[in-house]
Short mmCIF file of C-alpha atoms in Angstrom, two decimals:
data_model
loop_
_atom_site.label_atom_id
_atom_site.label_comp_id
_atom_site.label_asym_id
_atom_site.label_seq_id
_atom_site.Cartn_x
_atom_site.Cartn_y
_atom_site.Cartn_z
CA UNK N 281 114.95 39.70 108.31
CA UNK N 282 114.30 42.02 111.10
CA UNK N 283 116.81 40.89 113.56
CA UNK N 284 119.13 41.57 110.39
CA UNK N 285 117.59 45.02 110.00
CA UNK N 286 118.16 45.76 113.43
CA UNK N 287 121.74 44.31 113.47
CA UNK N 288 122.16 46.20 110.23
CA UNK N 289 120.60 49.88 110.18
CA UNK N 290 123.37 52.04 111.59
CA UNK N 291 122.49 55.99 112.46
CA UNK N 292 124.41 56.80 109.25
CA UNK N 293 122.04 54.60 107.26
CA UNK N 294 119.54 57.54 108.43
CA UNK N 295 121.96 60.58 107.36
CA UNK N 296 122.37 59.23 103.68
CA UNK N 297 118.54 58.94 103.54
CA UNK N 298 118.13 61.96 104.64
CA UNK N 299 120.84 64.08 102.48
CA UNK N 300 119.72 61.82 98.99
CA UNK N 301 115.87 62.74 99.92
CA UNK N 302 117.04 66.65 100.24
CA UNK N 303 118.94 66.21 97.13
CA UNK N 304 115.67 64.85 95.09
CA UNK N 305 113.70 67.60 96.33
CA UNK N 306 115.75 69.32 93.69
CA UNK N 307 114.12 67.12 90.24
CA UNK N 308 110.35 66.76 92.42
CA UNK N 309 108.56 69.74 92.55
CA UNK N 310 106.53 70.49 95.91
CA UNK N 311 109.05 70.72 98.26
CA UNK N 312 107.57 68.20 100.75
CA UNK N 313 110.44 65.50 100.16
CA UNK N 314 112.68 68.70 102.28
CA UNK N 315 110.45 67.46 105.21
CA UNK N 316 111.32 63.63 104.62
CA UNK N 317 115.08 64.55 104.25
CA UNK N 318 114.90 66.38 107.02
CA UNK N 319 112.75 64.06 109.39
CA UNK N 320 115.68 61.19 108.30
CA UNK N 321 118.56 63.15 109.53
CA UNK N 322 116.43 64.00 112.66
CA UNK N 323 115.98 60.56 113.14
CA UNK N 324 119.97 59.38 112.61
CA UNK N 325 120.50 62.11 115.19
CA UNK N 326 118.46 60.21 117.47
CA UNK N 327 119.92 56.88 116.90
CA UNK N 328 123.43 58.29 117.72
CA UNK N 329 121.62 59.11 121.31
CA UNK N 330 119.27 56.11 122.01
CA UNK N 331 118.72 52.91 120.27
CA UNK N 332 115.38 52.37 118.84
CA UNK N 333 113.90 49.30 116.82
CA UNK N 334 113.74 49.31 113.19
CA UNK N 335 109.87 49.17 113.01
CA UNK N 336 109.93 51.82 115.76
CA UNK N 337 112.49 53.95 113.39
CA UNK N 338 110.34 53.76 110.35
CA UNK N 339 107.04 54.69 112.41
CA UNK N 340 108.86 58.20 114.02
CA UNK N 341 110.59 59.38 110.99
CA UNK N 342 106.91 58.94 109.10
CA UNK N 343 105.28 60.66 112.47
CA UNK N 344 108.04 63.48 111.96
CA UNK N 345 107.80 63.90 108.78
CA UNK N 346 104.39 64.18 108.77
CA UNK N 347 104.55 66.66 111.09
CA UNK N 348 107.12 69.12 109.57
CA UNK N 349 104.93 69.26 106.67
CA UNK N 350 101.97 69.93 108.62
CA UNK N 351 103.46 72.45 110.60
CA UNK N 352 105.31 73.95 107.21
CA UNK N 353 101.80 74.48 105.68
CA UNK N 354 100.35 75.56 108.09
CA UNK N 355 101.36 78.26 109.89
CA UNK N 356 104.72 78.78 107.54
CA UNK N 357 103.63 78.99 104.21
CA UNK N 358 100.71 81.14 104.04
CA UNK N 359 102.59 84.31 105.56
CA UNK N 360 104.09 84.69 102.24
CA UNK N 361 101.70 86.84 100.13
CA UNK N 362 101.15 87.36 96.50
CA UNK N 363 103.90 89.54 95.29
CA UNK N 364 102.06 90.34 92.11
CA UNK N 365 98.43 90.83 90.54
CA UNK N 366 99.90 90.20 87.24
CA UNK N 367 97.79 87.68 85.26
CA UNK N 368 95.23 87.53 87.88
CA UNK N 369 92.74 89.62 86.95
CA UNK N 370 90.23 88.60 89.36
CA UNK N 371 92.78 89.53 92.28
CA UNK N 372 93.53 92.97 90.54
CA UNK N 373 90.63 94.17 90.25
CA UNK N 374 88.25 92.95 93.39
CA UNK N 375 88.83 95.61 96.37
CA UNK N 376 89.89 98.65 94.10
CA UNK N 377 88.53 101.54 95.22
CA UNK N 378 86.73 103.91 92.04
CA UNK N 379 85.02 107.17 91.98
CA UNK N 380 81.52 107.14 90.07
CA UNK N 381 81.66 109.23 86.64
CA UNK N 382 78.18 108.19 85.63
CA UNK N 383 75.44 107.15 87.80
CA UNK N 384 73.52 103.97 88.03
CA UNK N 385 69.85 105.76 89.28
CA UNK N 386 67.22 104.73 86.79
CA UNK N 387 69.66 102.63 84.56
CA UNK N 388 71.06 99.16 84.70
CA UNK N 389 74.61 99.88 84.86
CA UNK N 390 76.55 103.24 85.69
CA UNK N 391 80.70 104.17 84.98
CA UNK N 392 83.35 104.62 87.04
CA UNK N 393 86.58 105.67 86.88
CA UNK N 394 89.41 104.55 88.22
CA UNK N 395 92.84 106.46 89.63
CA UNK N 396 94.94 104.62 87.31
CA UNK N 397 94.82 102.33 84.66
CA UNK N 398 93.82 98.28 85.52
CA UNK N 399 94.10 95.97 83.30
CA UNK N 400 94.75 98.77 80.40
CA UNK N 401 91.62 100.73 81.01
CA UNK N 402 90.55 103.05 83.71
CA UNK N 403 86.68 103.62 83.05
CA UNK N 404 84.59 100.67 83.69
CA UNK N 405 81.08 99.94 83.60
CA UNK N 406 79.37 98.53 86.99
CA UNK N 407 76.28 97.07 88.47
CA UNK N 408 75.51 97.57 92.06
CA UNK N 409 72.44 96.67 94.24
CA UNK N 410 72.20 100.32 95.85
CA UNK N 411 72.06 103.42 93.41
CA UNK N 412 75.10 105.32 93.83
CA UNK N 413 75.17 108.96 93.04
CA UNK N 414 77.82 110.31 90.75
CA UNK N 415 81.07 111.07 92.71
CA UNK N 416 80.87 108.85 95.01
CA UNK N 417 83.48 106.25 95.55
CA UNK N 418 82.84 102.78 95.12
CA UNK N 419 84.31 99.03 96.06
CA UNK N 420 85.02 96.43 93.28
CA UNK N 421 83.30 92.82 94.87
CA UNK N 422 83.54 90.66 91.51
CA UNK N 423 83.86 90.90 87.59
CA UNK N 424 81.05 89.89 84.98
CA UNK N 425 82.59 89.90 81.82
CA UNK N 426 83.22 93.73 81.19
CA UNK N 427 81.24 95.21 83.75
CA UNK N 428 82.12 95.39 88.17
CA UNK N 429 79.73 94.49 90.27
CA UNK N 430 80.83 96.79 93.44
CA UNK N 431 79.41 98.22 96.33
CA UNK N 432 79.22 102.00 97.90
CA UNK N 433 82.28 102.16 100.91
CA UNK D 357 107.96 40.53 109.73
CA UNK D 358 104.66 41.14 109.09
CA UNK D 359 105.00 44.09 110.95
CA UNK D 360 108.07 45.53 108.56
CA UNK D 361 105.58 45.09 105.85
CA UNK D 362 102.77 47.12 107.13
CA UNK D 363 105.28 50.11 108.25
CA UNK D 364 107.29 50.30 104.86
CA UNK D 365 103.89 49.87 102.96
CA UNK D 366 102.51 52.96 105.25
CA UNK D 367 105.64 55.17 104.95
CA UNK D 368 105.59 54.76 100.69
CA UNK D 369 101.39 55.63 100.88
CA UNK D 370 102.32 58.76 103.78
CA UNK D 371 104.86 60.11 100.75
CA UNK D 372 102.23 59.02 97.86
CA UNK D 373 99.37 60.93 99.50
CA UNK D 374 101.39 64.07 100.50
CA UNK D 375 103.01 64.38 97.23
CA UNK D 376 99.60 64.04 95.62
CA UNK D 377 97.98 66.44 97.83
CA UNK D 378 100.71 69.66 97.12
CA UNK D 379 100.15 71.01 93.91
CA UNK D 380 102.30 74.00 93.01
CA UNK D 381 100.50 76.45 90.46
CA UNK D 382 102.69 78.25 88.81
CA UNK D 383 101.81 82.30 88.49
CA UNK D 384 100.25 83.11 85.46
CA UNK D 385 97.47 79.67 85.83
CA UNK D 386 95.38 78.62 88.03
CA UNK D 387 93.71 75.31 88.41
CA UNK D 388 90.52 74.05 89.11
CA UNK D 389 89.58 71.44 92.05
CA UNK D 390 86.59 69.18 91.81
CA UNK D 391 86.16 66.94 94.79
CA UNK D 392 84.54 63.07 93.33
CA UNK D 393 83.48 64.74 89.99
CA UNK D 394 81.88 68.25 91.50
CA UNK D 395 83.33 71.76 91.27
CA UNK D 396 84.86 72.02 95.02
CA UNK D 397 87.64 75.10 94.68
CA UNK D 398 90.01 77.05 92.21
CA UNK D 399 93.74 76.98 93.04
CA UNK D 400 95.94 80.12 93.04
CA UNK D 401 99.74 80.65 91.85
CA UNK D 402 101.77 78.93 94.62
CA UNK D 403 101.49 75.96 96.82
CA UNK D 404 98.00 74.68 97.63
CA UNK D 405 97.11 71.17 99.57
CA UNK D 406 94.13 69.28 97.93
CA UNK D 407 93.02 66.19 99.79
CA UNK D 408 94.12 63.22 97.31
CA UNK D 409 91.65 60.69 96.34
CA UNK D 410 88.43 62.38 96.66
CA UNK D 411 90.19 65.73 94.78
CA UNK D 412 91.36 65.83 91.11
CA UNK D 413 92.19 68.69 89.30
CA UNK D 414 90.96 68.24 85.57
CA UNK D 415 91.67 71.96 84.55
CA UNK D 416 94.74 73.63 84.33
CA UNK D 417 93.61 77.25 82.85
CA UNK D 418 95.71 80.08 82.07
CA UNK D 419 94.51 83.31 83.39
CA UNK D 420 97.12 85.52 81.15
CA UNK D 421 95.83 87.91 77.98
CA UNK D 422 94.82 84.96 75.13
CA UNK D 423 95.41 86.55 71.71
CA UNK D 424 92.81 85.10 69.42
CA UNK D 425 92.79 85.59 65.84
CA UNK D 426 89.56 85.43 64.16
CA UNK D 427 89.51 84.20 60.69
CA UNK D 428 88.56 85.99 57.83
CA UNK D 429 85.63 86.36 56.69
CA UNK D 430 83.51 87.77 53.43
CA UNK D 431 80.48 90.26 55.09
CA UNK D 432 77.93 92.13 53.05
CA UNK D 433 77.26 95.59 53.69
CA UNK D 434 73.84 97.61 53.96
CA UNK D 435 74.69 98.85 49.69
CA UNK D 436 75.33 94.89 49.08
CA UNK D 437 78.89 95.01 48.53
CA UNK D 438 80.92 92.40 50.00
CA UNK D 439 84.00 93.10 51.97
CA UNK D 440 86.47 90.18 53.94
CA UNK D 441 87.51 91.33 57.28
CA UNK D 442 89.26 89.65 59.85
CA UNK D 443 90.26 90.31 63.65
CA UNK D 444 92.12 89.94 66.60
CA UNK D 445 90.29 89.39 69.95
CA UNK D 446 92.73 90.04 73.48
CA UNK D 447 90.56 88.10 76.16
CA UNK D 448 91.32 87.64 79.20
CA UNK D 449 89.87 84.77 81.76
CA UNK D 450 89.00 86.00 85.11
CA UNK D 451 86.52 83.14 86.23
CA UNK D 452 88.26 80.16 85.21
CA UNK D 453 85.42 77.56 87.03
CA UNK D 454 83.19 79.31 84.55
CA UNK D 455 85.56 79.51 81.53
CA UNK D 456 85.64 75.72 81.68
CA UNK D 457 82.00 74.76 82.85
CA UNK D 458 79.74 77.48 81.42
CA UNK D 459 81.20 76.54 77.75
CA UNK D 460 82.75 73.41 75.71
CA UNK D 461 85.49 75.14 74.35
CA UNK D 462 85.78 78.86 74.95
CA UNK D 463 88.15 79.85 72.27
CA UNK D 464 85.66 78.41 69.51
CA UNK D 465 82.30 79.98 70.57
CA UNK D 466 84.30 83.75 71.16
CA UNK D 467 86.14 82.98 67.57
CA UNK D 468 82.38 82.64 66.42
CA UNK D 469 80.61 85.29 68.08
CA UNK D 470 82.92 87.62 67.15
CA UNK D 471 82.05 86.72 63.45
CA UNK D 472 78.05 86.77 63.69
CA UNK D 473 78.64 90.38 65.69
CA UNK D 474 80.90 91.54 62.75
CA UNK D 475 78.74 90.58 60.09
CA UNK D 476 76.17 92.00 61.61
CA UNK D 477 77.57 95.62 62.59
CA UNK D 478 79.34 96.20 59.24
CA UNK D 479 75.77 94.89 57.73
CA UNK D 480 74.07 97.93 59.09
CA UNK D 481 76.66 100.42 57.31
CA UNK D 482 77.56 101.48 53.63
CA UNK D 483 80.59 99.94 52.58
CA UNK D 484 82.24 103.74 52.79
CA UNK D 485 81.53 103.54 56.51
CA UNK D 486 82.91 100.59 57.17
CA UNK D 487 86.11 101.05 54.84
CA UNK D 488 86.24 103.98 56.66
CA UNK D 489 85.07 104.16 60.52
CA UNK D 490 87.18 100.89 61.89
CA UNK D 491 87.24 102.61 65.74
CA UNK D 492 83.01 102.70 65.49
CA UNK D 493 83.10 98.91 64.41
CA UNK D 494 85.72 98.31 67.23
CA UNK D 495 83.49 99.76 69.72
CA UNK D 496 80.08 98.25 68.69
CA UNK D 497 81.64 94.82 68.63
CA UNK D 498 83.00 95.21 72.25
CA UNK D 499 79.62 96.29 73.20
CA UNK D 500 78.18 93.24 71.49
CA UNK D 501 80.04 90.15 73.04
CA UNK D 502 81.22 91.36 75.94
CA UNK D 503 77.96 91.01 77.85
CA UNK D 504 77.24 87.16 76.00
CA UNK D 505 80.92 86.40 77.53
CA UNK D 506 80.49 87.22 80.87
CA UNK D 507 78.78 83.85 81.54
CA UNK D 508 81.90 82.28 80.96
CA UNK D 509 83.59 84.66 83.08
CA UNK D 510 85.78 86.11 80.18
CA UNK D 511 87.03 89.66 80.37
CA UNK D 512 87.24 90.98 76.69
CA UNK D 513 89.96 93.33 76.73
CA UNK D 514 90.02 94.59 72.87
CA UNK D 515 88.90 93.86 69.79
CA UNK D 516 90.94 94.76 66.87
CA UNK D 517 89.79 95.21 63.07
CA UNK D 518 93.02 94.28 61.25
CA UNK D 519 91.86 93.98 57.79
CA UNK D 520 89.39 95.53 55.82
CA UNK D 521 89.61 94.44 51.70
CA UNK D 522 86.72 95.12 49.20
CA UNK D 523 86.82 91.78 47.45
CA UNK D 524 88.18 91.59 44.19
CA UNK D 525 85.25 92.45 41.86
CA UNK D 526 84.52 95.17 44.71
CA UNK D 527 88.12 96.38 44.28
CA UNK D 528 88.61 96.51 40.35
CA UNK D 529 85.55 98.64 40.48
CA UNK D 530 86.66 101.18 42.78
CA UNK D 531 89.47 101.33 41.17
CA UNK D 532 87.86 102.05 37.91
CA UNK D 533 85.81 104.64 39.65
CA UNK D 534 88.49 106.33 41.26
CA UNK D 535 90.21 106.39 37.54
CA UNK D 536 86.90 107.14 35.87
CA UNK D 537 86.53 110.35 38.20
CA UNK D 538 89.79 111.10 37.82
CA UNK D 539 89.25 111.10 33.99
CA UNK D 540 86.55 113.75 34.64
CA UNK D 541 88.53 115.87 36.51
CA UNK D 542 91.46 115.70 33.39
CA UNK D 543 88.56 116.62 30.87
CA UNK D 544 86.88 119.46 33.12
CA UNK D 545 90.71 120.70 33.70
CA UNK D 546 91.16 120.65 30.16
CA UNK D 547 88.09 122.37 28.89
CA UNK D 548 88.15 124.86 31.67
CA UNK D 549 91.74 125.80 30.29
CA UNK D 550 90.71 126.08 27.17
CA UNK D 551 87.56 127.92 27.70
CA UNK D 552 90.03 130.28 29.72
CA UNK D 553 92.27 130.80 26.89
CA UNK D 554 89.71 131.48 24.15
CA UNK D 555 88.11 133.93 26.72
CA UNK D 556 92.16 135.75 27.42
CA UNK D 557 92.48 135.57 23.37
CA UNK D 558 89.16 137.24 23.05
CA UNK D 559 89.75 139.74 25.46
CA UNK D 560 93.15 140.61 23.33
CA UNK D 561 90.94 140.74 20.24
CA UNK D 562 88.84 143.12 22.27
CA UNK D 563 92.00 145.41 23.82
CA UNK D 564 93.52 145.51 20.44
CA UNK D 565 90.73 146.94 18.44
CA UNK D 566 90.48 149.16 20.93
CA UNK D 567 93.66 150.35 21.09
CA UNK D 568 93.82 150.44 17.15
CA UNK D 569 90.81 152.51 17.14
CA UNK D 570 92.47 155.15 19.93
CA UNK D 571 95.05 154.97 17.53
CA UNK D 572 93.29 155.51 14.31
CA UNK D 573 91.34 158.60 16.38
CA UNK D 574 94.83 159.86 17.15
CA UNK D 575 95.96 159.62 13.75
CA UNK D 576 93.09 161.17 12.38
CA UNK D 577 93.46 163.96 14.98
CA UNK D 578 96.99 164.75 13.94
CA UNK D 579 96.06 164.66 10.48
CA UNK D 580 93.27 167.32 10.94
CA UNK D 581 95.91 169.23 12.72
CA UNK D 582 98.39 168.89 10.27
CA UNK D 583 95.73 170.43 7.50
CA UNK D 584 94.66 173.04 9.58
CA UNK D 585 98.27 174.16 10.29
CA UNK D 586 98.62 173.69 6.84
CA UNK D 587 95.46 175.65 5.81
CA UNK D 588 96.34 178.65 8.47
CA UNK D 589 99.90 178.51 7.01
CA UNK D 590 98.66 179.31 3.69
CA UNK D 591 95.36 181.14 3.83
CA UNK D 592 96.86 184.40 2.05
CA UNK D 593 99.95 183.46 1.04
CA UNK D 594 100.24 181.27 -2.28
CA UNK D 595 103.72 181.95 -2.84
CA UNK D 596 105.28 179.75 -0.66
CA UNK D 597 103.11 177.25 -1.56
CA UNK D 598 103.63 177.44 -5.25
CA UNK D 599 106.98 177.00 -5.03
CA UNK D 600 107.38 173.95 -2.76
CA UNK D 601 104.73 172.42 -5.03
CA UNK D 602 106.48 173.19 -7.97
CA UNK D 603 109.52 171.71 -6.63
CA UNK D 604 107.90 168.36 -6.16
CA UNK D 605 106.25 168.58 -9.28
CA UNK D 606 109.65 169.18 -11.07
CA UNK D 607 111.19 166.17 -8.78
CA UNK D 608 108.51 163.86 -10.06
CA UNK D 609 108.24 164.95 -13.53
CA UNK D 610 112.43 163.85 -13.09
CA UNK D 611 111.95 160.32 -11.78
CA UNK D 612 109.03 159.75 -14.57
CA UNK D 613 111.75 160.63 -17.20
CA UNK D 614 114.50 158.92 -15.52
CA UNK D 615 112.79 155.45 -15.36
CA UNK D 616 113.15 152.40 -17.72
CA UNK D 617 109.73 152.61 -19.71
CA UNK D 618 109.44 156.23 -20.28
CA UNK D 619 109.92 157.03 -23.86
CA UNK D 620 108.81 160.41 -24.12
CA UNK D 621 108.45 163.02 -21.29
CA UNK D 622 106.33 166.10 -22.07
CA UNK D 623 107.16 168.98 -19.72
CA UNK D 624 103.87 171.68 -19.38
CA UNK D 625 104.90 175.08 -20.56
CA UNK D 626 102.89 177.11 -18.10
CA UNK D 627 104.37 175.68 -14.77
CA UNK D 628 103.14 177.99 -12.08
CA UNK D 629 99.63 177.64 -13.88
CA UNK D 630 99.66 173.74 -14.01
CA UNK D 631 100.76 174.04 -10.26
CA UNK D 632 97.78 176.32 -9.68
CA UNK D 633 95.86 173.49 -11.42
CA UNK D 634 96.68 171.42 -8.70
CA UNK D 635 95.40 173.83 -5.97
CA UNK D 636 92.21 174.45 -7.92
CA UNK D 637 93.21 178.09 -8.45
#
C-alpha cells in the first residue's frame, strides 16, 4: 500500500488537490480551505524539485498549511478594520466625544448632547463617576440601556 | 502502513479543527462564545478564531433595530372608561451576552412591560388626555422601561402609540354626545334666530308707529295751515266764499237729483241764505 503510494503519487496528483481544494473554498465559508489549496500546489512544486516520501508529503503540506493559516490570521487579517458602525451600536457609540447640556452635580444622571445624530438621537442621558460641569465635553465608555456611562476627557 | 493511517487521520482532524475554529459573523450579528458551558467572549462581524472543543457558540444574536409589535390591549382610564391601545416598540440590542443571559426570552418580557407601563400611564389620565396627548404617553413609557431594560443590555430606541379606540360602548356614546351637543347647538341657533327676528319685527312695529305718528303730526300741521290760510283768506271777505260754496252746493244738490233713488229733489229758494246757513252766518 505504501510502496504503491509512493510508486503512484505523481507531483500533479498535488496540483489537482490543490486547484479542487481552491475551488471548494468557493461552497465552504471561512476561507481556510485557500490555505490547504494553496499548501497542495506548494507541495507539487516541491515534488517536481526533490522527491519526498508519501508519509513525509502528507506531514509538510499539513505543516504548511497550518502555517499559512496561522500566519493569514495573524498578522494579515486583523489590518482590515470595520468599515461600518452600522448595526453595532455598542461600537457607535463607545468613544464619541459629547458636550454636557445638563449637569450631573447633585443628581444621578446629567444630558449631553451630541454633534450629530447617533443612533437617531443626539441628546442622551449619562452617568459618570466624577461630576462634570455643564459644557464640558465628555467620553462615551459603555451603554446601559438608554443612558452612557462616560468619562470627562 | 500504520504510519499512513496516523498521518491521513491527522491531516482530516488539522482541517476539522481549523474549520471549526473560523467562524465568520456576518455584519449586522454577532455571536456569543462560551468556553465548556461559561460566558468566555462575544464575536464581531468578520472572521474570528474560537478554539474548537472547549468553545461553542450557542447564540447567534442580531444586533440590528428589532421592530416589536405589542398587542392590543383594553386599559382603563383615571374616569373608568376603557380604551384598547396597541404599540410598536424599535429596540435595539447593544449587549448581546446580556440580551441572552440576563433574560429567557427578551422579546416576551419587553412585549409585556411595555403593556403593564401602558396601562399604567394612560391609568393616571382622563380618557380626553389620553385620546388626546399620544407624544406625553410616548415619552412617559420610554422613561418607564428603558431603565428595567438596561439589564439586558437593550437600547430602546422608540416607542410608538399606533392605536388609540374608545371601545365600542365607549364609542357609541361619544358619538351620541357629540350628536346630542350638536343638537343643542341646532336648538340654541334656532331660538336665537328667532328671538332675533321677533326683536327686528318689533323694532319695525316700533319705527312704524313712529313714523305714522310724524306723519299724522305732519298731516295735522298742514291741515291747521290749510284752515288758517283759509281763515286769513276769508276773514272780511264773504263773497268769494259764498260763491264757491254755492257752487258746490248746486253741484251736489245735481248728483242727489241725478241718482237712481231720488224721487223728488227740493231746491231751497233762498240760496245765498241756506249757504250762509252753512257758515253759521
Amino acid at each position: 500500500m505504501l510502496e504503491w503510494l509512493n510508486t503512484h503519487i505523481a507531483y500533479w496528483h498535488w496540483l489537482v488537490l490543490g486547484l479542487l481544494l481552491i475551488t471548494a473554498e468557493i461552497f465552504v465559508s471561512g476561507f481556510i480551505l485557500f490555505w490547504f489549496g494553496l499548501a497542495a500546489l506548494a507541495m507539487g512544486v516541491l515534488l517536481m524539485l526533490v522527491g519526498i516520501p508519501i508519509t513525509g508529503q502528507l506531514l509538510l503540506w499539513a505543516a504548511m498549511s497550518v502555517a499559512l493559516v496561522f500566519l493569514w490570521l495573524k498578522f494579515i487579517k486583523p489590518n482590515w478594520k470595520d468599515r461600518t458602525t452600522s448595526g453595532m451600536a455598542m461600537e457607535a457609540l463607545t468613544g464619541q466625544v459629547g458636550s454636557v447640556i445638563e449637569s450631573n452635580i447633585g443628581r444621578p444622571r446629567g444630558r449631553l448632547r451630541f454633534p450629530a445624530p447617533i443612533l437617531g438621537e443626539d441628546e442622551w442621558q449619562f452617568m459618570s463617576t466624577s461630576e462634570v460641569a455643564i459644557g464640558e465635553r465628555v467620553k462615551v465608555l459603555n451603554i446601559s440601556g438608554n443612558t452612557l456611562v462616560v468619562s470627562p476627557l | 502502513m500504520e504510519g499512513l493511517s496516523v498521518v491521513a487521520a491527522l491531516v482530516v482532524l488539522v482541517i476539522i479543527t481549523i474549520g471549526m475554529g473560523v467562524r465568520i459573523v456576518p455584519q449586522g450579528s454577532k455571536h456569543i462564545v462560551q468556553r465548556l458551558g461559561k460566558y468566555h467572549s462575544t464575536l464581531n462581524p468578520g472572521m474570528n478564531i474560537i478554539i474548537p472543543y472547549v468553545d461553542q457558540v450557542p447564540y447567534k444574536v442580531t444586533t440590528k433595530d428589532i421592530v416589536l409589535d405589542i398587542p392590543s390591549q383594553e386599559v382603563i382610564t383615571e374616569d373608568n372608561a376603557t380604551i384598547i391601545a396597541n404599540a410598536v416598540a424599535y429596540i435595539n440590542i447593544v449587549s448581546p451576552e446580556k440580551a441572552v443571559y440576563g433574560v429567557e426570552d427578551y422579546e416576551i418580557a419587553i412585549q409585556n412591560l411595555v403593556q403593564t407601563a401602558l396601562r399604567s400611564i394612560v391609568g393616571e389620565m382622563s380618557l380626553d388626555s389620553a385620546l388626546s396627548s399620544r407624544d406625553m404617553i410616548k415619552a412617559k413609557l420610554k422613561e418607564a422601561i428603558s431603565d428595567d431594560i438596561a439589564d439586558w443590555g437593550i437600547n430602546l430606541k422608540t416607542v410608538e402609540i399606533q392605536d388609540i379606540n374608545p371601545s365600542a360602548t365607549m364609542q357609541k356614546a361619544m358619538e351620541e354626545q357629540a350628536a346630542a351637543e350638536r343638537q343643542r347647538r341646532a336648538t340654541v341657533t334656532r331660538a336665537e334666530g328667532e328671538k332675533q327676528a321677533a326683536i327686528l319685527e318689533a323694532d319695525g312695529r316700533l319705527e312704524a308707529s313712529k313714523r305714522d305718528a310724524q306723519a299724522q303730526i305732519v298731516l295735522a300741521d298742514a291741515s291747521r295751515e290749510a284752515i288758517e290760510r283759509v281763515t286769513r283768506a276769508i276773514s272780511d271777505k264773504e263773497l268769494p266764499v259764498m260763491y264757491l260754496l254755492g257752487e258746490r252746493y248746486i253741484g251736489a244738490l245735481e248728483n242727489l237729483s241725478s241718482s237712481d233713488n231720488a224721487k223728488n229733489i227740493i231746491f231751497p229758494a233762498d240760496l245765498p241764505n241756506a249757504v250762509k246757513g252753512l257758515l253759521n252766518r
